[in-house]
Phi, psi and omega in degrees: 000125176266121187203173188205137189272317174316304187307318159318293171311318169321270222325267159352323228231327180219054196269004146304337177297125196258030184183135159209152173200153126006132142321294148338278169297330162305272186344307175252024161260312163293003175254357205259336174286318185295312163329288201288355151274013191045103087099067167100353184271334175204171185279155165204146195221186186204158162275098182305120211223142192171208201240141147251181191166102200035056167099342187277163161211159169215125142310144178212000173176163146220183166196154192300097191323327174246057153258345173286297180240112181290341186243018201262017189227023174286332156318325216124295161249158195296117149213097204283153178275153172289318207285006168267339184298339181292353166267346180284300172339313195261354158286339161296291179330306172321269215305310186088050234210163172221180144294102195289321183203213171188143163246173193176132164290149163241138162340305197236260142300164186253028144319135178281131171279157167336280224278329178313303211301311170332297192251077181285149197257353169206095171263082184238112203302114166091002165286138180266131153281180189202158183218118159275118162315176174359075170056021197046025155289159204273192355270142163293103197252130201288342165286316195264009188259138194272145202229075200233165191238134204247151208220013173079143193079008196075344160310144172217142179254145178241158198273101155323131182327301191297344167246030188272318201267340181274334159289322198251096171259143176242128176173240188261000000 
């Protein structure tokens, strides 16, 4: 029988989520946006890569836009080239691992802009973005983190605040 006591405990302890990831790997994903936006000067982002399982994802690793595309955060804001995605592919297909969500920083608020909604960073009907406020400088409150769902067509629904901690969990 294949089981996992962590997994068990998720379960049990948070089985409304529909996104979890590690305290841990959250910590040190935020710390890795505030780099690659040099502590506040531009947006940067990442691709979220895990598991999915019965309507759920858990993060389990990422990766970085421009470890992908070295130039896609020279503007200022994130504009990924398409032709880098066959290495995110093929780092899923290695791992067997898929793209769970994708995150990205803002100046200010965690609103989707004109061009987020316009350009998903993945458009496949039921994919999440995520927005970090400032630049991902702390401290990060997880109510302020923007939450959205792409629903195909350029459409999107976004995750009421007051339900941010019960779709997205951080913890074990």
């Amino acid at each position: 029988m294949n089981f996992s006591i962590v997994g068990t405990m998720r379960h049990l302890c948070a089985p409304q989520h529909e996104l979890s990831c590690s305290w841990l790997l959250w910590r040190q994903l935020l710390e890795r946006l505030r780099e690659r936006g040099h502590y506040g000067r531009h947006e940067s982002g990442a691709f979220l890569i895990g598991e999915r399982r019965e309507g759920r994802a858990r993060i389990t690793q990422f990766v970085l836009y421009d470890d992908l595309d070295p130039k896609c955060l020279e503007t200022g804001i994130v504009h990924f080239d398409g032709r880098y995605f066959g290495a995110l592919w093929e780092l899923c297909k290695e791992s067997g691992l898929s793209v769970v969500a994708d995150v990205h920083t803002h100046p200010e608020g965690s609103q989707q802009s004109s061009s987020d909604r316009a350009n998903p960073m993945i458009s496949r009907s039921g994919h999440i973005a995520l927005i970090v406020p400032r630049f991902a400088m702390e401290p990060v409150i997880r109510s302020q983190v923007g939450i959205y769902r792409y629903e195909g067509s350029k459409r999107w629904s976004p995750v009421p605040a007051e339900n941010r901690s019960v779709f997205f969990h951080i913890g074990v």
